[in-house]
mmCIF file of C-alpha atoms and ligand atoms in Angstrom:
data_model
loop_
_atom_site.group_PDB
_atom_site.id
_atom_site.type_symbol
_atom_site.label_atom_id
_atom_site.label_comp_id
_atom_site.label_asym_id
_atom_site.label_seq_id
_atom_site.Cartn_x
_atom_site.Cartn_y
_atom_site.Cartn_z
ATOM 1 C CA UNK A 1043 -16.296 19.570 -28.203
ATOM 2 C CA UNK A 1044 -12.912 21.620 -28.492
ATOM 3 C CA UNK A 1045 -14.158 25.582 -28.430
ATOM 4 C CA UNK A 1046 -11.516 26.707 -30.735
ATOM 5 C CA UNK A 1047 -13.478 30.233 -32.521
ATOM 6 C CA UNK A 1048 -10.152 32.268 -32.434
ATOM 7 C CA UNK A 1049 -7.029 30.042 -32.847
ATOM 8 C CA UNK A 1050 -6.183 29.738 -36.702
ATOM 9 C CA UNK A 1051 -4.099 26.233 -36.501
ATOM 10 C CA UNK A 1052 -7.022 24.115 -36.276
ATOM 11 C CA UNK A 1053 -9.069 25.497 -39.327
ATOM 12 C CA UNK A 1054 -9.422 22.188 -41.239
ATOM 13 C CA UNK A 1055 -7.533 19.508 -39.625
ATOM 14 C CA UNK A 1056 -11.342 18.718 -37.542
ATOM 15 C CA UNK A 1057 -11.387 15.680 -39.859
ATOM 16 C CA UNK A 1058 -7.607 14.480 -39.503
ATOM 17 C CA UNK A 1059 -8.079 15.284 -35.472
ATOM 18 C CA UNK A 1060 -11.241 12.810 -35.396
ATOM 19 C CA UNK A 1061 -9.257 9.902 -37.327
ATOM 20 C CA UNK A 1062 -6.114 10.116 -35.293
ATOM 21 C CA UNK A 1063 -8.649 9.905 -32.089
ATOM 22 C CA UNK A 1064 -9.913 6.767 -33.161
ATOM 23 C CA UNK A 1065 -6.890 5.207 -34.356
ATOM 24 C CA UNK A 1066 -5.742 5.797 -30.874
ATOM 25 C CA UNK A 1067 -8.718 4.201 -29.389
ATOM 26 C CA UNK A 1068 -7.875 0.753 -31.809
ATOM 27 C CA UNK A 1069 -4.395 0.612 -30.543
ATOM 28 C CA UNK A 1070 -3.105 2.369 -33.717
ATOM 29 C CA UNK A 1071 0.150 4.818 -33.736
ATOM 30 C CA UNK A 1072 -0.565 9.033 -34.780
ATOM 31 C CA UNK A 1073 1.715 12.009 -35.641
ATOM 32 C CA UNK A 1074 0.562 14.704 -33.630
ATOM 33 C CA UNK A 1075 1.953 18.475 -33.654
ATOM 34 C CA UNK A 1076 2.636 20.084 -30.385
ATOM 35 C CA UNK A 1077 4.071 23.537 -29.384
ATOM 36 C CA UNK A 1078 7.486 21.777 -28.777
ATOM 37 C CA UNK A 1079 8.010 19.366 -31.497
ATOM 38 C CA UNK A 1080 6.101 16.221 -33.374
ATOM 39 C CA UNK A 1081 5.094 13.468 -31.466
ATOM 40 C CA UNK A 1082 4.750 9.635 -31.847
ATOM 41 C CA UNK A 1083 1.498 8.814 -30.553
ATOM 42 C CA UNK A 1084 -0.055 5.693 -28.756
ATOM 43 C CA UNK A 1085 -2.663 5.317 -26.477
ATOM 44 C CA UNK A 1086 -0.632 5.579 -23.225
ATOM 45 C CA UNK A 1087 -2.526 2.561 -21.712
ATOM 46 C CA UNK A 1088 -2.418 0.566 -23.969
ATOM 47 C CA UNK A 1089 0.754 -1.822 -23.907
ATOM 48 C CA UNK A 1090 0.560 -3.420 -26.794
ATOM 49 C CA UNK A 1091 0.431 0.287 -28.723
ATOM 50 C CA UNK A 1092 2.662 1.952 -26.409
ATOM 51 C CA UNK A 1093 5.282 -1.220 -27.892
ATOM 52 C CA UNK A 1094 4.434 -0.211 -31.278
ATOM 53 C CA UNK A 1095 6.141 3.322 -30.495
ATOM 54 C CA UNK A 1096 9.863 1.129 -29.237
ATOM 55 C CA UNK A 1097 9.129 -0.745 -32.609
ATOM 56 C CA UNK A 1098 8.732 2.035 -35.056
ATOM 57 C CA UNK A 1099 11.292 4.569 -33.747
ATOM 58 C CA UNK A 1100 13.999 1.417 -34.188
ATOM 59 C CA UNK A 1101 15.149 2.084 -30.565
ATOM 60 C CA UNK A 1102 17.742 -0.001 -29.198
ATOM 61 C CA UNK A 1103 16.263 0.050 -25.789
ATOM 62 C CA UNK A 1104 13.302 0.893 -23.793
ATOM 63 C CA UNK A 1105 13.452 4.481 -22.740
ATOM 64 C CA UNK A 1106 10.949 5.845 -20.679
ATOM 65 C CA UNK A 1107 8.507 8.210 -22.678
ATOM 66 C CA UNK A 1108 6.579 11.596 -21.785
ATOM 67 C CA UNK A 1109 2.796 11.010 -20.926
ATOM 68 C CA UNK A 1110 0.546 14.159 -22.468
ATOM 69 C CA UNK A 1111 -2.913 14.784 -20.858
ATOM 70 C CA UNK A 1112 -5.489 17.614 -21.299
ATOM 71 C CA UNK A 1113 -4.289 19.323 -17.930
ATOM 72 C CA UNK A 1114 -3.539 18.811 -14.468
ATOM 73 C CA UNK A 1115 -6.909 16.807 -13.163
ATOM 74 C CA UNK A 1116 -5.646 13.984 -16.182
ATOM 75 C CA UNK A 1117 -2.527 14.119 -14.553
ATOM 76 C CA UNK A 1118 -3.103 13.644 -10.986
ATOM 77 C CA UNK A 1119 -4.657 10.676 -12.075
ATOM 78 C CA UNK A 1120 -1.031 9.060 -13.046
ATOM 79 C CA UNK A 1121 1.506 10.945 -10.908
ATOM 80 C CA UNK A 1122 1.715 11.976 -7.142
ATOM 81 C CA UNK A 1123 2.571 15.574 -7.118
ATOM 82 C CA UNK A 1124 4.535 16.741 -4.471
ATOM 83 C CA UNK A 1125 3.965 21.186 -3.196
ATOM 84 C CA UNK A 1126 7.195 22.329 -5.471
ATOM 85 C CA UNK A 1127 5.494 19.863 -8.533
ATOM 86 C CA UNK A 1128 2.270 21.337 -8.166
ATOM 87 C CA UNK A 1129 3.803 25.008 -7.733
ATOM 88 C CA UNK A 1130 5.294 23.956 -11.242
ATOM 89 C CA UNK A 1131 2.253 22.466 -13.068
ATOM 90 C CA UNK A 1132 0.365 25.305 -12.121
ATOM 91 C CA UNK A 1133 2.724 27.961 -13.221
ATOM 92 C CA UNK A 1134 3.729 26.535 -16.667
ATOM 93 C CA UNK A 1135 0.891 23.916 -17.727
ATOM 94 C CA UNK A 1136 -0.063 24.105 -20.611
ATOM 95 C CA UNK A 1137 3.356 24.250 -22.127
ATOM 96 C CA UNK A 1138 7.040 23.006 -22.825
ATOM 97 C CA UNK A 1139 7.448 21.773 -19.556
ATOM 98 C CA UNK A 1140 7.919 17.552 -18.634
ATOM 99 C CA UNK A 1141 7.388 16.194 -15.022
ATOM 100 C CA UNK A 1142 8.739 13.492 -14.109
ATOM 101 C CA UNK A 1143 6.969 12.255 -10.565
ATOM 102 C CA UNK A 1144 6.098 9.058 -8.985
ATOM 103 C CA UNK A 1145 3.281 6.867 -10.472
ATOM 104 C CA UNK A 1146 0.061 6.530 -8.267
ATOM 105 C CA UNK A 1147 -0.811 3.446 -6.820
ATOM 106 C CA UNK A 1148 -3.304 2.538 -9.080
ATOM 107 C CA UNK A 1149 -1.945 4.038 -12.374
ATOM 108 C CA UNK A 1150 -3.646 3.222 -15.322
ATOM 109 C CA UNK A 1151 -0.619 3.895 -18.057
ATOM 110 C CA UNK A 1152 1.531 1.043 -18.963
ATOM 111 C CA UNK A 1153 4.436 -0.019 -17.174
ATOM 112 C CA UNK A 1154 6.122 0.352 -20.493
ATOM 113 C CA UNK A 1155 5.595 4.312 -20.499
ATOM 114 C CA UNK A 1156 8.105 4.283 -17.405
ATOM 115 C CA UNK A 1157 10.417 1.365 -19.088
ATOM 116 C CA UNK A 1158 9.549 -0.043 -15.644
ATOM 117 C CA UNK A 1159 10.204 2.610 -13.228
ATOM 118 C CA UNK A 1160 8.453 3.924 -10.772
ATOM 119 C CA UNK A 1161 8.138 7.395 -11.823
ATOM 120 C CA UNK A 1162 6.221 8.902 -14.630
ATOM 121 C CA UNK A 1163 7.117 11.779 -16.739
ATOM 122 C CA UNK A 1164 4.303 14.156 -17.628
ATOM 123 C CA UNK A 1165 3.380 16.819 -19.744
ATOM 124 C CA UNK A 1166 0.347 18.933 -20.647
ATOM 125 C CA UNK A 1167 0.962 20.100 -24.325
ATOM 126 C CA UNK A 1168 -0.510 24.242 -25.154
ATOM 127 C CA UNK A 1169 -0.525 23.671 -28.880
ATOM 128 C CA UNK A 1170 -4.711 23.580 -30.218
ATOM 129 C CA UNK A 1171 -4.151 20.934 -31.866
ATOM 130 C CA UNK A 1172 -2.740 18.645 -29.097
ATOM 131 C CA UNK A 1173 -5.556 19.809 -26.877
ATOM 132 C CA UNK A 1174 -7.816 18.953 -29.290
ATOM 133 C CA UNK A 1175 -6.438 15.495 -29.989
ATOM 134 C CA UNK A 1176 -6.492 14.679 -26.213
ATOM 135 C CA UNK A 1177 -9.525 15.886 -25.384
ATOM 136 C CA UNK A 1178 -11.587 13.711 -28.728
ATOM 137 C CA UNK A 1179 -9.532 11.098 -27.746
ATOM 138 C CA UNK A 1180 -9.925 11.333 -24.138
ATOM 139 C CA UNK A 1181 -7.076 8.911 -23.002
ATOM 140 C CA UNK A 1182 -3.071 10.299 -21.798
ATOM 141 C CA UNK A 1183 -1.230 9.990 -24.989
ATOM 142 C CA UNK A 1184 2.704 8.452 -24.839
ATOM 143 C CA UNK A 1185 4.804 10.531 -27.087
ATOM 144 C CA UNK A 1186 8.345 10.821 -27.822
ATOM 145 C CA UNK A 1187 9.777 13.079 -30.482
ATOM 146 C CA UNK A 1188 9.029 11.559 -34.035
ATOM 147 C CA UNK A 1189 12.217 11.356 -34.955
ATOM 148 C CA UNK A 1190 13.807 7.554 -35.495
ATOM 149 C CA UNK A 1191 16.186 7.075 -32.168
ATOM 150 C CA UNK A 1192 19.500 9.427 -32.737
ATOM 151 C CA UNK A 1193 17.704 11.519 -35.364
ATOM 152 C CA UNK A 1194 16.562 15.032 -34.855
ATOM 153 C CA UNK A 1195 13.224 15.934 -33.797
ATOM 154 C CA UNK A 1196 10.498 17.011 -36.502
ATOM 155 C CA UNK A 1197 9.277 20.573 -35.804
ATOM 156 C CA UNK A 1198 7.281 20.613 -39.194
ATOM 157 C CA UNK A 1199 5.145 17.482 -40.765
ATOM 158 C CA UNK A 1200 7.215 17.226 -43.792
ATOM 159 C CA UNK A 1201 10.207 16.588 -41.421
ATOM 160 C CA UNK A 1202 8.388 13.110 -40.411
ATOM 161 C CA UNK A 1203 10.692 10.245 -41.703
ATOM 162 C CA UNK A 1204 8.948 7.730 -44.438
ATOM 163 C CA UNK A 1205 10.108 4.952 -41.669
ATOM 164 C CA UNK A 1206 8.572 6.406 -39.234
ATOM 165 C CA UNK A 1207 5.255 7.123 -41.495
ATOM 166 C CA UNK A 1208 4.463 3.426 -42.414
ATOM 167 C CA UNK A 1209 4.000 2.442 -38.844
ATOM 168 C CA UNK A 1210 1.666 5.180 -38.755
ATOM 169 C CA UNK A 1211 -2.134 5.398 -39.252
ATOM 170 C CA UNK A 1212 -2.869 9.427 -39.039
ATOM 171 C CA UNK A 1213 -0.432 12.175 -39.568
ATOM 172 C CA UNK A 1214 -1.767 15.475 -38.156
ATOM 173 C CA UNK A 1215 -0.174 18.593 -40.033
ATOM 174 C CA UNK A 1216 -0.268 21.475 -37.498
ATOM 175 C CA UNK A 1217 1.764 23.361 -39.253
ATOM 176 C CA UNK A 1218 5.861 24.664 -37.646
ATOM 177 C CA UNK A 1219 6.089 24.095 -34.121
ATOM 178 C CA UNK A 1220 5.867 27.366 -32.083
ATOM 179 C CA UNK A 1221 9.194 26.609 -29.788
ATOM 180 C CA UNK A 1222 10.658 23.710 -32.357
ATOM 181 C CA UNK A 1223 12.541 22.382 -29.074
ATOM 182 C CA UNK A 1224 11.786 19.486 -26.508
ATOM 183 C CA UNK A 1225 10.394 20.510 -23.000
ATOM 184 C CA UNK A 1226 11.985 20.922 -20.495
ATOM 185 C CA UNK A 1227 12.508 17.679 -17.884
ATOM 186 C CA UNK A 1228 12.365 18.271 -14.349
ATOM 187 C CA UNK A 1229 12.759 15.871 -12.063
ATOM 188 C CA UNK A 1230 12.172 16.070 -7.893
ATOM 189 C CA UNK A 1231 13.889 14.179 -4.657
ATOM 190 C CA UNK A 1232 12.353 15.463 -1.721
ATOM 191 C CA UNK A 1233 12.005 19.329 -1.751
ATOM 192 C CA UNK A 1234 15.126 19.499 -4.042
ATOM 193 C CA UNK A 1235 14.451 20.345 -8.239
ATOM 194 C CA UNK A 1236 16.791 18.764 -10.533
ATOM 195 C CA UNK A 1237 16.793 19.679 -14.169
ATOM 196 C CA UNK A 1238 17.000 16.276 -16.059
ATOM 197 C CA UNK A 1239 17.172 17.985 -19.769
ATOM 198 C CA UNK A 1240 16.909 21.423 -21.002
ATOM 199 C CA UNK A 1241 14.509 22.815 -23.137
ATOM 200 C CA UNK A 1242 11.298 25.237 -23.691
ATOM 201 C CA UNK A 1243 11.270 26.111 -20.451
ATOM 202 C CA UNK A 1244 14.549 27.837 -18.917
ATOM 203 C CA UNK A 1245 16.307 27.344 -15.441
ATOM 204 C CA UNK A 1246 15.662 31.170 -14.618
ATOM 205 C CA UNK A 1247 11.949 30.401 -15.511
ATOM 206 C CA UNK A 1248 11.558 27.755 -13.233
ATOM 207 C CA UNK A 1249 13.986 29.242 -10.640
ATOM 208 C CA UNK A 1250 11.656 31.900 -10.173
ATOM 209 C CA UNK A 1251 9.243 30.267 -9.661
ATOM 210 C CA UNK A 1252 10.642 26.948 -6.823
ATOM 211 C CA UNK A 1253 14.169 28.345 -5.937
ATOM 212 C CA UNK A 1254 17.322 26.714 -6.849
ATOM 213 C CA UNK A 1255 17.161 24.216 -9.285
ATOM 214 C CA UNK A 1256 20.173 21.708 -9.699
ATOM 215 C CA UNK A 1257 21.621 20.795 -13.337
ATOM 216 C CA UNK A 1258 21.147 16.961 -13.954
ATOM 217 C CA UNK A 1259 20.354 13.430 -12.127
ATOM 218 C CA UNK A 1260 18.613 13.631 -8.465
ATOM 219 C CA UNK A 1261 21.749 10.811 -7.499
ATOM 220 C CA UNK A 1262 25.365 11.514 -9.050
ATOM 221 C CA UNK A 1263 24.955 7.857 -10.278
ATOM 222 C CA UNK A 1264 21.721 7.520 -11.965
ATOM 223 C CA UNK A 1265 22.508 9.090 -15.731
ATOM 224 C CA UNK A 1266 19.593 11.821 -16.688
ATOM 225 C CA UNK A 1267 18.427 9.786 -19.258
ATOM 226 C CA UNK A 1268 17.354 6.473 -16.790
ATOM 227 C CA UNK A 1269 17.630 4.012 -20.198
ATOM 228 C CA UNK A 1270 21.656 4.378 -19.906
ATOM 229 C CA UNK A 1271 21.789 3.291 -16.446
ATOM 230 C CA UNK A 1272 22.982 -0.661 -16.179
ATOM 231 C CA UNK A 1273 20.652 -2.133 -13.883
ATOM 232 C CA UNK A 1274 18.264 0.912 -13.726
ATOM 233 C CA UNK A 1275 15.599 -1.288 -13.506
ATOM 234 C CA UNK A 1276 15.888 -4.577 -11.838
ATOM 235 C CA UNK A 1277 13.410 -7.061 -9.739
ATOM 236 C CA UNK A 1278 14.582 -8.272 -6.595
ATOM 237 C CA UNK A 1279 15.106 -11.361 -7.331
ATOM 238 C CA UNK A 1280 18.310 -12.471 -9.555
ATOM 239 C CA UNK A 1281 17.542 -12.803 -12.992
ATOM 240 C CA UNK A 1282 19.038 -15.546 -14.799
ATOM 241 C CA UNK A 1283 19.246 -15.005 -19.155
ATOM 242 C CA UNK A 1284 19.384 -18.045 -22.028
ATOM 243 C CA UNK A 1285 17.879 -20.247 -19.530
ATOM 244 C CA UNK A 1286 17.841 -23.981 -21.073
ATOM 245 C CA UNK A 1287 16.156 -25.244 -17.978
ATOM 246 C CA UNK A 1288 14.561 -23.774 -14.670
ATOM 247 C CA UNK A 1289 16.206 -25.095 -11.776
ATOM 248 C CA UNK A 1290 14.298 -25.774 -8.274
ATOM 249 C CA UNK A 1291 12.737 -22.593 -6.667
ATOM 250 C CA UNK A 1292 13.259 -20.662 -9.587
ATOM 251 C CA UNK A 1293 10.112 -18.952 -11.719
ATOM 252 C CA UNK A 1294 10.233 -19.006 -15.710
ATOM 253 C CA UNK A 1295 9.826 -16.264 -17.701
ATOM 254 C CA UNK A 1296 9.052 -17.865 -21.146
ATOM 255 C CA UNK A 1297 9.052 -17.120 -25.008
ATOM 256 C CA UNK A 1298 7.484 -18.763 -27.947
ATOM 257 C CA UNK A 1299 5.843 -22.089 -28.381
ATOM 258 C CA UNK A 1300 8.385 -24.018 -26.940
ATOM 259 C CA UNK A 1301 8.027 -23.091 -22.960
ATOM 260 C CA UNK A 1302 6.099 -25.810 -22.549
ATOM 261 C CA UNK A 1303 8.820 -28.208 -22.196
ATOM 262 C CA UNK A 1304 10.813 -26.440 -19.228
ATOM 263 C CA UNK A 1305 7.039 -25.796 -17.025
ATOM 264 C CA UNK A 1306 6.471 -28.227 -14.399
ATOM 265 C CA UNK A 1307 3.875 -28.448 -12.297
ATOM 266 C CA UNK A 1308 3.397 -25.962 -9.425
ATOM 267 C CA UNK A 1309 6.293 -23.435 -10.886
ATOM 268 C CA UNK A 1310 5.294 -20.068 -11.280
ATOM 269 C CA UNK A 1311 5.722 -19.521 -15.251
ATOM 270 C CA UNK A 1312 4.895 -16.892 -17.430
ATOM 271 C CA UNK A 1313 5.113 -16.830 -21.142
ATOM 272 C CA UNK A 1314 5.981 -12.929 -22.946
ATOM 273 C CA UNK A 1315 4.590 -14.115 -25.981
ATOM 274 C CA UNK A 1316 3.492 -18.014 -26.581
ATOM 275 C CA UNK A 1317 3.514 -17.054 -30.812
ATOM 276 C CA UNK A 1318 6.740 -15.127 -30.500
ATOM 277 C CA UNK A 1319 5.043 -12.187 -31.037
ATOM 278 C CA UNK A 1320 7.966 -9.440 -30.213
ATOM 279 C CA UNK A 1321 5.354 -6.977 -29.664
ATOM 280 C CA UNK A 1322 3.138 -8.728 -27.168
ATOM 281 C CA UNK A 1323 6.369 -10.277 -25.795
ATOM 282 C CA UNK A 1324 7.461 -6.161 -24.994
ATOM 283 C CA UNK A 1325 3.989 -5.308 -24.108
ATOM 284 C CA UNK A 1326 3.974 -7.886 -21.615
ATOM 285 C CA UNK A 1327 7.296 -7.153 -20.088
ATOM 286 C CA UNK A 1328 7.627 -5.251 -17.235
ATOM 287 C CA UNK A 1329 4.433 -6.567 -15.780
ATOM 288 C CA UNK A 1330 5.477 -10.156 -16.218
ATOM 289 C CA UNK A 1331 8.636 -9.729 -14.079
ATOM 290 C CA UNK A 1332 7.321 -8.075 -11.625
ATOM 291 C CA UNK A 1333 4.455 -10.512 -11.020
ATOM 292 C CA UNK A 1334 6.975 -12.994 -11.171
ATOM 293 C CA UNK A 1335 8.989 -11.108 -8.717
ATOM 294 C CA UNK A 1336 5.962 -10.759 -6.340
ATOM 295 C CA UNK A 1337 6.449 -15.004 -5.540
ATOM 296 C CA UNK A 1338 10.263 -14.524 -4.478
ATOM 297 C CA UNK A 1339 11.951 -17.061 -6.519
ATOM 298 C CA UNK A 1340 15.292 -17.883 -5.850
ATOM 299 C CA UNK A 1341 15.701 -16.604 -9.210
ATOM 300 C CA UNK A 1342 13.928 -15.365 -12.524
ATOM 301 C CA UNK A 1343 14.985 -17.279 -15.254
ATOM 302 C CA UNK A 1344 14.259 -16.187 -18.950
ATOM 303 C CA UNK A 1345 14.503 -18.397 -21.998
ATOM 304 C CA UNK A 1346 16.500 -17.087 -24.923
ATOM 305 C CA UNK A 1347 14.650 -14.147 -26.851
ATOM 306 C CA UNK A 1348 16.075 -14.132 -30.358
ATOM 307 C CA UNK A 1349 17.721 -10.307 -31.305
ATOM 308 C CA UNK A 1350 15.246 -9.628 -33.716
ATOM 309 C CA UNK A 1351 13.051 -5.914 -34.064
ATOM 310 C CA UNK A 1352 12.282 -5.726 -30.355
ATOM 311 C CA UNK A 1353 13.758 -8.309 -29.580
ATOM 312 C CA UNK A 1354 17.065 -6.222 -29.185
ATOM 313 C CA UNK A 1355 15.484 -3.774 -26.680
ATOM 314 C CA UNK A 1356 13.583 -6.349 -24.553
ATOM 315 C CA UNK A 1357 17.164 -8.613 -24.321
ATOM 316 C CA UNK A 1358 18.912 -4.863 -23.272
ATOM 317 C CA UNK A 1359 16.181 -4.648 -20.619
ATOM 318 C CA UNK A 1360 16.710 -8.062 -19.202
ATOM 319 C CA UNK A 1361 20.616 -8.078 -19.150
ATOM 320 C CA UNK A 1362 20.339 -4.554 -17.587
ATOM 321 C CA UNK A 1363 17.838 -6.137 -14.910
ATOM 322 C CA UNK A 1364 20.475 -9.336 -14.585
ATOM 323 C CA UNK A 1365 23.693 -7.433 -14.471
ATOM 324 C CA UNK A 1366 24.758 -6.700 -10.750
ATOM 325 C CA UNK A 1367 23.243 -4.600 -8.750
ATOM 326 C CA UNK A 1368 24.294 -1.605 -6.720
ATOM 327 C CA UNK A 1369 26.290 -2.596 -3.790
ATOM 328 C CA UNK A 1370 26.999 -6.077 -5.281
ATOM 329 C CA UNK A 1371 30.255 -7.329 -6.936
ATOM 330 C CA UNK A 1372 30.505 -8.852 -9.967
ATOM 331 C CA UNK A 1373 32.098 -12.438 -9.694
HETATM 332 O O1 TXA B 731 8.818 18.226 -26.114
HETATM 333 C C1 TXA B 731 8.852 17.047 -25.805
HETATM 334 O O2 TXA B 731 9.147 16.667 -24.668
HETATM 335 C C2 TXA B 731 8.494 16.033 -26.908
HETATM 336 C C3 TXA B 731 7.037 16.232 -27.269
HETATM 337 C C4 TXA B 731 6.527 15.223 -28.257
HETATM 338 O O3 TXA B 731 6.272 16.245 -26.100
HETATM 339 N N1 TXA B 731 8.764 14.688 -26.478
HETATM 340 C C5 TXA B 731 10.040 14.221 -26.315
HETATM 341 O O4 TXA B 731 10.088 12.884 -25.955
HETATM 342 O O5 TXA B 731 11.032 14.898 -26.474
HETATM 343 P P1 TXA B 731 11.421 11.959 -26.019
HETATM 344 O O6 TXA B 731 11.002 10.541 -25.843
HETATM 345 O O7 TXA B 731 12.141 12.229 -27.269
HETATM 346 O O8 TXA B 731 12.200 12.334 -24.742
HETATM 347 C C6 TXA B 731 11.693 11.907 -23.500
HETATM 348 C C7 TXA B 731 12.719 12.036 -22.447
HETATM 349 C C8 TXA B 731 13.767 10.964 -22.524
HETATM 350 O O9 TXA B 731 15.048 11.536 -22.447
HETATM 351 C C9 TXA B 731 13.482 10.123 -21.302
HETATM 352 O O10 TXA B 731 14.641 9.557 -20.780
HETATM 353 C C10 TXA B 731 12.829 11.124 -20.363
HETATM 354 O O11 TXA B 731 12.045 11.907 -21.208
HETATM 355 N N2 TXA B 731 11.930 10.458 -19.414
HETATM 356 C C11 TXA B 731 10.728 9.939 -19.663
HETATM 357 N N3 TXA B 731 10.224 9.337 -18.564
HETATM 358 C C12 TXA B 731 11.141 9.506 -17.588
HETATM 359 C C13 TXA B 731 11.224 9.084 -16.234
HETATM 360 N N4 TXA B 731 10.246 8.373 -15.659
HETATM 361 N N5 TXA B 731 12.336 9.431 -15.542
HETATM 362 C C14 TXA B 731 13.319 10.165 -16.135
HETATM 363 N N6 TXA B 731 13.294 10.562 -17.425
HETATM 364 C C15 TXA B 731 12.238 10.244 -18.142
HETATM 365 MG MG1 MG B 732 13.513 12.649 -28.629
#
């Protein structure tokens, strides 16, 4: 139970609070309010939800996406925090302020939260209603902005898009966002702060609280935003696109019905999605090449993945983990 006997906002909304909860728990997408702007909901471990969020904000690729708990226990739970991140967390949580630190060992949010990075980006929410949704649903909750990809964010309910609605099952109306502007993202390398994006939180803030903070990426060539960065994710092994065959020592990575016909015997194969299900197909993917990375093929071959929904974002992902890597040339 949420002891809320002074804060106004969340006279009323008990009942829309308890049905966004549970469609959370079925794998279902919410609206939520926070202090910063609306969310996108999903159950952040849940893969096949956390796919559903890619799907309905129409975005062309798979950024990463802010993880909110109920506070900092939640969050040790998915992220190793480092002095200077805890000096942070403890100074501005609950509020407007994203961390963005390296996932535990055993982290239970989907690999699709961190568009297959290591590093997860965090966030404890101060707005009642957040708090309340988190702790009835009790699970971390992946939210971007509610916004369709390249639209502005919604700091009021009415603001939610009708395209982003349908894929929805609750909307919570909180009412006008308090600071109607993103968190801050702060990133860490060692003892050194880096400010990956701006927002309800300023530099002075959090330079009085760790020191000097540096303005954008941790390396001069990783982007802020990690989805821009050509081969910001890859496996080890090469990865090999439109594959019409798997040649000897390589592992498949399969879609649809048809993969049947390229697995032989003894090959290490997985298949995204065997119905061609786009959704399970991006649920699936991140995990799938790194298992198949874990048998060091001499390559990763994929089968064609038709640009359809997100089909576009997954085929972005894989010719951004094909494309050549740091260090190597392009022939
Ligand atoms: O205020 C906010 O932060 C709102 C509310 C809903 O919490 N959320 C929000 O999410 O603005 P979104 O998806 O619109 O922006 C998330 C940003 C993206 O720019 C993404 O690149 C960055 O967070 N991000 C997420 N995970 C990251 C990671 N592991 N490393 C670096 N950046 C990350
Ligand atoms: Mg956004």
């Amino acid at each position: 139970m949420v002891e809320n006997t002074k804060n106004e906002p969340l006279d009323g909304l008990s009942a829309s609070i308890e049905r966004a909860a549970s469609a959370l728990s079925r794998g279902d997408l919410v609206v939520l309010p926070t202090e910063t702007v609306y969310g996108l909901g999903a159950d952040a471990q849940d893969d096949r939800a956390v796919a559903k969020i890619f799907e309905a904000k129409d975005r062309p690729d798979f950024n990463p996406l802010i993880v909110h708990v109920a506070g900092l226990q939640d969050a040790l739970r998915l992220g190793t925090f480092g002095d200077v991140a805890l000096n942070l967390a403890e100074a501005f949580w609950p509020g407007p302020l994203t961390l963005v630190v390296p996932r535990t060992l055993d982290c239970p949010a989907s690999l699709l939260v961190s568009a297959g990075l290591d590093t997860i980006a965090l966030r404890v929410p101060a707005s009642p209603v957040a708090r309340a949704l988190l702790e009835s649903a009790a699970c971390p909750i992946a939210a971007p902005s509610a916004n369709l990809s390249g639209r502005l964010s919604p700091t009021a309910a009415t603001h939610i898009d009708p395209l982003i609605s349908r894929h929805v099952a609750e909307i919570i109306d909180g009412g006008c966002c308090t600071v109607g502007l993103e968190s801050t993202i702060v990133g860490f390398d060692g003892p050194d702060v880096y400010l990956l994006r701006p927002g309800g939180i300023s530099q002075e803030d959090l330079e009085s609280v760790v020191g000097a903070v540096t303005t954008g990426a941790s390396d001069p060539a990783k982007p802020s935003s990690p989805g821009q960065l050509l081969s910001h994710y890859a496996p080890m092994s090469p990865v090999r696109l439109n594959a019409q065959e798997v040649r000897p020592g390589e592992a498949l990575l399969g879609f649809g019905p048809k993969m049947g016909d390229l697995n032989k015997d003894g090959m290490h194969a997985l298949n995204l999605s065997q119905s061609a299900n786009m959704q399970e197909a991006a649920a699936n993917l991140f995990g799938f090449l790194r298992q198949l990375d874990s048998y060091s093929p001499s390559a990763i071959c994929v089968m064609p993945i038709p640009e359809i929904g997100l089909g576009v974002a997954i085929n972005d992902r894989l010719r951004r983990a094909a494309s050549p890597r740091a260090g190597e040339t392009s022939s």
